[in-house]
PDB file of C-alpha atoms in Angstrom:
ATOM      1  CA  GLY L  14       3.025  29.908   8.045  1.00  0.00           C
ATOM      2  CA  PHE L  15       3.311  26.266   9.102  1.00  0.00           C
ATOM      3  CA  ALA L  16      -0.347  26.205  10.126  1.00  0.00           C
ATOM      4  CA  TYR L  17      -1.559  27.654   6.813  1.00  0.00           C
ATOM      5  CA  ILE L  18       0.500  25.228   4.735  1.00  0.00           C
ATOM      6  CA  ALA L  19      -0.597  22.302   6.930  1.00  0.00           C
ATOM      7  CA  GLY L  20      -4.248  23.372   6.608  1.00  0.00           C
ATOM      8  CA  TYR L  21      -3.915  23.582   2.831  1.00  0.00           C
ATOM      9  CA  LEU L  22      -2.312  20.143   2.610  1.00  0.00           C
ATOM     10  CA  LYS L  23      -4.988  18.624   4.863  1.00  0.00           C
ATOM     11  CA  LYS L  24      -7.634  20.043   2.509  1.00  0.00           C
ATOM     12  CA  PHE L  25      -6.220  17.729  -0.182  1.00  0.00           C
ATOM     13  CA  GLY L  26      -5.865  14.633   2.006  1.00  0.00           C
ATOM     14  CA  TYR L  27      -2.291  14.930   3.223  1.00  0.00           C
ATOM     15  CA  ASP L  28      -1.467  14.556   6.913  1.00  0.00           C
ATOM     16  CA  PRO L  29       1.522  16.845   7.570  1.00  0.00           C
ATOM     17  CA  ILE L  30       3.548  16.812  10.777  1.00  0.00           C
ATOM     18  CA  ILE L  31       4.695  20.193  12.087  1.00  0.00           C
ATOM     19  CA  VAL L  32       7.974  20.349  13.997  1.00  0.00           C
ATOM     20  CA  ASP L  33       8.383  23.856  15.386  1.00  0.00           C
ATOM     21  CA  ALA L  34      11.711  23.827  17.221  1.00  0.00           C
ATOM     22  CA  ILE L  35      11.024  27.111  18.989  1.00  0.00           C
ATOM     23  CA  ALA L  36       7.569  26.063  20.159  1.00  0.00           C
ATOM     24  CA  GLU L  37       9.011  22.794  21.445  1.00  0.00           C
ATOM     25  CA  GLY L  38      11.580  24.666  23.529  1.00  0.00           C
ATOM     26  CA  LEU L  39      10.089  28.007  24.472  1.00  0.00           C
ATOM     27  CA  ASN L  40      12.365  29.964  26.789  1.00  0.00           C
ATOM     28  CA  LYS L  41      15.228  27.526  26.150  1.00  0.00           C
ATOM     29  CA  THR L  42      18.514  28.692  24.651  1.00  0.00           C
ATOM     30  CA  TRP L  43      21.754  26.898  23.889  1.00  0.00           C
ATOM     31  CA  PRO L  44      25.167  28.080  22.703  1.00  0.00           C
ATOM     32  CA  LEU L  45      26.308  27.480  19.151  1.00  0.00           C
ATOM     33  CA  LYS L  46      29.810  26.034  19.356  1.00  0.00           C
ATOM     34  CA  LYS L  47      30.388  26.665  15.650  1.00  0.00           C
ATOM     35  CA  TYR L  48      29.444  30.347  16.064  1.00  0.00           C
ATOM     36  CA  PRO L  49      31.020  31.595  19.326  1.00  0.00           C
ATOM     37  CA  GLY L  50      28.938  34.186  21.148  1.00  0.00           C
ATOM     38  CA  TYR L  51      25.671  33.149  19.472  1.00  0.00           C
ATOM     39  CA  TYR L  52      22.782  31.203  20.977  1.00  0.00           C
ATOM     40  CA  CYS L  53      19.810  29.352  19.504  1.00  0.00           C
ATOM     41  CA  GLN L  54      16.336  29.455  20.940  1.00  0.00           C
ATOM     42  CA  GLY L  55      14.308  26.239  21.117  1.00  0.00           C
ATOM     43  CA  ILE L  56      15.312  22.607  21.073  1.00  0.00           C
ATOM     44  CA  LYS L  57      18.658  21.345  19.767  1.00  0.00           C
ATOM     45  CA  TYR L  58      19.302  19.907  16.311  1.00  0.00           C
ATOM     46  CA  ASN L  59      19.285  16.260  17.426  1.00  0.00           C
ATOM     47  CA  ASP L  60      15.984  16.769  19.276  1.00  0.00           C
ATOM     48  CA  ILE L  61      14.463  18.274  16.128  1.00  0.00           C
ATOM     49  CA  ILE L  62      15.613  15.324  14.030  1.00  0.00           C
ATOM     50  CA  GLU L  63      14.123  12.862  16.530  1.00  0.00           C
ATOM     51  CA  LEU L  64      10.701  14.516  16.065  1.00  0.00           C
ATOM     52  CA  ILE L  65      10.732  13.939  12.292  1.00  0.00           C
ATOM     53  CA  PRO L  66       8.920  10.665  11.545  1.00  0.00           C
ATOM     54  CA  ASP L  67      11.190   7.956  10.111  1.00  0.00           C
ATOM     55  CA  SER L  68       8.762   7.445   7.224  1.00  0.00           C
ATOM     56  CA  SER L  69       9.076  11.061   5.984  1.00  0.00           C
ATOM     57  CA  ASN L  70       9.727  11.253   2.242  1.00  0.00           C
ATOM     58  CA  VAL L  71       9.317  15.059   1.976  1.00  0.00           C
ATOM     59  CA  ILE L  72      10.754  17.401   4.598  1.00  0.00           C
ATOM     60  CA  GLY L  73      10.126  21.132   4.383  1.00  0.00           C
ATOM     61  CA  PHE L  74      11.964  23.961   6.125  1.00  0.00           C
ATOM     62  CA  SER L  75      11.191  27.639   6.402  1.00  0.00           C
ATOM     63  CA  GLY L  76      13.678  30.437   6.894  1.00  0.00           C
ATOM     64  CA  MET L  77      12.467  33.974   7.240  1.00  0.00           C
ATOM     65  CA  PHE L  78      15.628  35.973   7.861  1.00  0.00           C
ATOM     66  CA  SER L  79      18.987  35.775   6.116  1.00  0.00           C
ATOM     67  CA  GLY L  80      20.743  36.144   9.473  1.00  0.00           C
ATOM     68  CA  GLU L  81      19.324  32.743  10.451  1.00  0.00           C
ATOM     69  CA  TRP L  82      20.607  31.045   7.299  1.00  0.00           C
ATOM     70  CA  PRO L  83      23.906  29.593   8.651  1.00  0.00           C
ATOM     71  CA  ILE L  84      22.080  27.867  11.517  1.00  0.00           C
ATOM     72  CA  LEU L  85      19.254  26.626   9.293  1.00  0.00           C
ATOM     73  CA  ARG L  86      21.770  25.367   6.714  1.00  0.00           C
ATOM     74  CA  ASP L  87      23.556  23.373   9.442  1.00  0.00           C
ATOM     75  CA  LEU L  88      20.257  21.816  10.531  1.00  0.00           C
ATOM     76  CA  ILE L  89      19.291  20.929   6.947  1.00  0.00           C
ATOM     77  CA  LEU L  90      22.661  19.240   6.393  1.00  0.00           C
ATOM     78  CA  MET L  91      22.162  17.164   9.566  1.00  0.00           C
ATOM     79  CA  VAL L  92      18.615  16.212   8.534  1.00  0.00           C
ATOM     80  CA  ARG L  93      19.916  15.104   5.131  1.00  0.00           C
ATOM     81  CA  GLN L  94      22.329  12.715   6.876  1.00  0.00           C
ATOM     82  CA  SER L  95      19.415  11.139   8.753  1.00  0.00           C
ATOM     83  CA  PHE L  96      17.062  11.162   5.742  1.00  0.00           C
ATOM     84  CA  PRO L  97      19.277  10.599   2.680  1.00  0.00           C
ATOM     85  CA  LYS L  98      16.390   9.754   0.328  1.00  0.00           C
ATOM     86  CA  ALA L  99      13.893  12.436   1.402  1.00  0.00           C
ATOM     87  CA  LEU L 100      12.975  15.357  -0.831  1.00  0.00           C
ATOM     88  CA  ILE L 101      14.178  18.428   1.059  1.00  0.00           C
ATOM     89  CA  VAL L 102      12.295  21.656   0.365  1.00  0.00           C
ATOM     90  CA  LEU L 103      13.159  25.144   1.593  1.00  0.00           C
ATOM     91  CA  GLY L 104      10.647  27.983   1.728  1.00  0.00           C
ATOM     92  CA  GLY L 105      10.234  31.336   3.432  1.00  0.00           C
ATOM     93  CA  GLU L 106      11.396  34.844   2.636  1.00  0.00           C
ATOM     94  CA  HIS L 107      15.101  33.953   2.563  1.00  0.00           C
ATOM     95  CA  ALA L 108      14.538  31.171  -0.001  1.00  0.00           C
ATOM     96  CA  THR L 109      12.203  33.377  -2.034  1.00  0.00           C
ATOM     97  CA  SER L 110      14.807  36.106  -2.315  1.00  0.00           C
ATOM     98  CA  LEU L 111      17.908  33.932  -2.615  1.00  0.00           C
ATOM     99  CA  SER L 112      16.820  30.575  -4.044  1.00  0.00           C
ATOM    100  CA  GLU L 113      19.867  29.993  -6.199  1.00  0.00           C
ATOM    101  CA  PHE L 114      22.233  31.016  -3.403  1.00  0.00           C
ATOM    102  CA  CYS L 115      20.539  28.627  -0.938  1.00  0.00           C
ATOM    103  CA  LEU L 116      20.695  25.707  -3.366  1.00  0.00           C
ATOM    104  CA  ARG L 117      24.367  26.294  -4.118  1.00  0.00           C
ATOM    105  CA  ASP L 118      25.275  26.955  -0.480  1.00  0.00           C
ATOM    106  CA  CYS L 119      23.489  23.856   0.847  1.00  0.00           C
ATOM    107  CA  SER L 120      23.679  20.786  -1.383  1.00  0.00           C
ATOM    108  CA  ALA L 121      21.163  18.969   0.850  1.00  0.00           C
ATOM    109  CA  ILE L 122      18.272  21.056  -0.529  1.00  0.00           C
ATOM    110  CA  ASN L 123      16.493  19.701  -3.601  1.00  0.00           C
ATOM    111  CA  VAL L 124      14.122  22.558  -4.335  1.00  0.00           C
ATOM    112  CA  CYS L 125      13.052  25.981  -3.035  1.00  0.00           C
ATOM    113  CA  VAL L 126       9.459  27.192  -2.841  1.00  0.00           C
ATOM    114  CA  ARG L 127       9.274  30.874  -3.772  1.00  0.00           C
ATOM    115  CA  GLY L 128       6.505  33.192  -2.582  1.00  0.00           C
ATOM    116  CA  GLU L 129       3.420  32.053  -0.739  1.00  0.00           C
ATOM    117  CA  GLY L 130       3.908  28.349  -0.306  1.00  0.00           C
ATOM    118  CA  GLU L 131       0.481  26.809   0.154  1.00  0.00           C
ATOM    119  CA  GLN L 132      -0.440  26.099  -3.496  1.00  0.00           C
ATOM    120  CA  THR L 133       3.140  25.679  -4.698  1.00  0.00           C
ATOM    121  CA  PHE L 134       4.102  23.233  -1.933  1.00  0.00           C
ATOM    122  CA  PHE L 135       0.917  21.237  -2.563  1.00  0.00           C
ATOM    123  CA  ASN L 136       1.645  21.132  -6.327  1.00  0.00           C
ATOM    124  CA  LEU L 137       5.207  20.082  -5.562  1.00  0.00           C
ATOM    125  CA  ILE L 138       4.404  17.183  -3.232  1.00  0.00           C
ATOM    126  CA  ASN L 139       1.436  16.095  -5.339  1.00  0.00           C
ATOM    127  CA  GLN L 140       3.632  15.860  -8.451  1.00  0.00           C
ATOM    128  CA  TYR L 141       6.408  14.203  -6.435  1.00  0.00           C
ATOM    129  CA  ASP L 142       3.922  11.618  -5.085  1.00  0.00           C
ATOM    130  CA  THR L 143       2.364  10.869  -8.461  1.00  0.00           C
ATOM    131  CA  LYS L 144       5.286  11.279 -10.901  1.00  0.00           C
ATOM    132  CA  GLY L 145       8.385  11.116  -8.706  1.00  0.00           C
ATOM    133  CA  THR L 146       9.635  14.514  -9.920  1.00  0.00           C
ATOM    134  CA  TYR L 147       9.683  18.028  -8.500  1.00  0.00           C
ATOM    135  CA  THR L 148      10.724  19.938 -11.624  1.00  0.00           C
ATOM    136  CA  GLY L 149       8.770  22.330 -13.825  1.00  0.00           C
ATOM    137  CA  ILE L 150       6.470  23.720 -11.111  1.00  0.00           C
ATOM    138  CA  TYR L 151       5.851  27.461 -11.153  1.00  0.00           C
ATOM    139  CA  GLY L 152       6.834  29.021  -7.834  1.00  0.00           C
ATOM    140  CA  THR L 153       9.905  26.815  -7.376  1.00  0.00           C
ATOM    141  CA  GLY L 154      13.625  27.102  -8.017  1.00  0.00           C
ATOM    142  CA  TYR L 155      16.080  24.216  -8.326  1.00  0.00           C
ATOM    143  CA  LEU L 156      19.348  23.115  -9.920  1.00  0.00           C
ATOM    144  CA  ASP L 157      19.188  20.742 -12.882  1.00  0.00           C
ATOM    145  CA  ASN L 158      21.550  17.783 -13.322  1.00  0.00           C
ATOM    146  CA  SER L 159      24.135  20.085 -14.936  1.00  0.00           C
ATOM    147  CA  GLY L 160      24.017  22.557 -12.043  1.00  0.00           C
ATOM    148  CA  ASN L 161      22.035  25.211 -13.904  1.00  0.00           C
ATOM    149  CA  TYR L 162      19.543  27.173 -11.826  1.00  0.00           C
ATOM    150  CA  LEU L 163      15.972  26.849 -13.114  1.00  0.00           C
ATOM    151  CA  GLN L 164      12.916  28.790 -12.089  1.00  0.00           C
ATOM    152  CA  PRO L 165       9.803  27.870 -14.104  1.00  0.00           C
ATOM    153  CA  PRO L 166       8.156  31.067 -15.398  1.00  0.00           C
ATOM    154  CA  LYS L 167       4.803  32.375 -14.263  1.00  0.00           C
ATOM    155  CA  PRO L 168       2.091  31.008 -16.584  1.00  0.00           C
ATOM    156  CA  ILE L 169      -0.079  34.141 -16.429  1.00  0.00           C
ATOM    157  CA  ILE L 170       1.626  37.511 -16.143  1.00  0.00           C
ATOM    158  CA  ARG L 171      -0.500  40.365 -14.806  1.00  0.00           C
ATOM    159  CA  LYS L 172       0.137  44.103 -14.831  1.00  0.00           C
ATOM    160  CA  GLY L 173       3.085  44.943 -12.576  1.00  0.00           C
ATOM    161  CA  GLU L 174       4.459  41.381 -12.654  1.00  0.00           C
ATOM    162  CA  ASN L 175       7.082  39.578 -14.699  1.00  0.00           C
ATOM    163  CA  LYS L 176       7.793  35.928 -15.465  1.00  0.00           C
ATOM    164  CA  ASN L 177       9.777  35.569 -12.197  1.00  0.00           C
ATOM    165  CA  THR L 178       7.195  37.103  -9.835  1.00  0.00           C
ATOM    166  CA  PRO L 179       6.799  34.738  -6.850  1.00  0.00           C
ATOM    167  CA  SER L 180       3.452  33.014  -6.455  1.00  0.00           C
ATOM    168  CA  ARG L 181       0.735  34.819  -4.515  1.00  0.00           C
ATOM    169  CA  ILE L 182      -2.703  33.679  -3.421  1.00  0.00           C
ATOM    170  CA  ASP L 183      -5.363  35.115  -5.722  1.00  0.00           C
ATOM    171  CA  ASN L 184      -8.500  34.131  -3.810  1.00  0.00           C
ATOM    172  CA  ILE L 185      -8.289  34.158  -0.016  1.00  0.00           C
ATOM    173  CA  ASN L 186     -11.635  32.348   0.186  1.00  0.00           C
ATOM    174  CA  GLU L 187      -9.982  29.216  -1.240  1.00  0.00           C
ATOM    175  CA  MET L 188      -7.684  29.017   1.776  1.00  0.00           C
ATOM    176  CA  PRO L 189      -8.731  26.557   4.465  1.00  0.00           C
ATOM    177  CA  TRP L 190      -8.499  27.422   8.139  1.00  0.00           C
ATOM    178  CA  PRO L 191      -4.946  27.035   9.515  1.00  0.00           C
ATOM    179  CA  HIS L 192      -4.197  23.684  11.123  1.00  0.00           C
ATOM    180  CA  TRP L 193      -2.602  23.849  14.544  1.00  0.00           C
ATOM    181  CA  PRO L 194      -1.947  20.417  16.056  1.00  0.00           C
ATOM    182  CA  ASN L 195      -3.581  19.711  19.417  1.00  0.00           C
ATOM    183  CA  GLY L 196      -1.745  21.544  22.168  1.00  0.00           C
ATOM    184  CA  TYR L 197       0.351  23.695  19.814  1.00  0.00           C
ATOM    185  CA  LEU L 198      -1.089  27.119  20.624  1.00  0.00           C
ATOM    186  CA  GLU L 199      -1.437  26.196  24.289  1.00  0.00           C
ATOM    187  CA  LYS L 200       2.381  25.975  24.554  1.00  0.00           C
ATOM    188  CA  PHE L 201       2.595  29.680  23.713  1.00  0.00           C
ATOM    189  CA  TRP L 202      -0.285  30.689  25.983  1.00  0.00           C
ATOM    190  CA  LYS L 203       1.203  28.753  28.902  1.00  0.00           C
ATOM    191  CA  ASN L 204       4.493  30.656  28.496  1.00  0.00           C
ATOM    192  CA  ASN L 205       2.806  34.008  27.939  1.00  0.00           C
TER     193      ASN L 205
END
């Protein structure tokens, strides 16, 4: 997922940095003091934060499984402390299914990307770069200033869909090749 989103952003002139905490610490585990009996795989929170460039103004996270949410939420809260002005975006299956819950459960998140994130995340950061806002973009969910959950409706509704159907890629041929930073895949091959 990271590689596809990075490839899509590169297609439009952005230069994303991928921080994959598991890839950076393959075969490493560490105990979670806050959750006795549970362990994380990969590098620790502080090591992740150190890999995020200081100049980052948009930081995206992905969470696939709801069981991972408490750990991801803790990381996002720590990142917010280090990057108080950054736009924090959450995507992945958990955020797609439970956008409002995630936003209410973790005040550090500004906006959730729902569904396939390539086009939506690009639209989001492009609008944020040019207009300074992240609201009104189909495929997102966010809380307004009054705390109301908003999810801009789908502009074109096809058979079998409704106004809240998450975004999906219509034409696979418009997708660029995934971008894996130099040495990224080799970390996995080296560790079998």
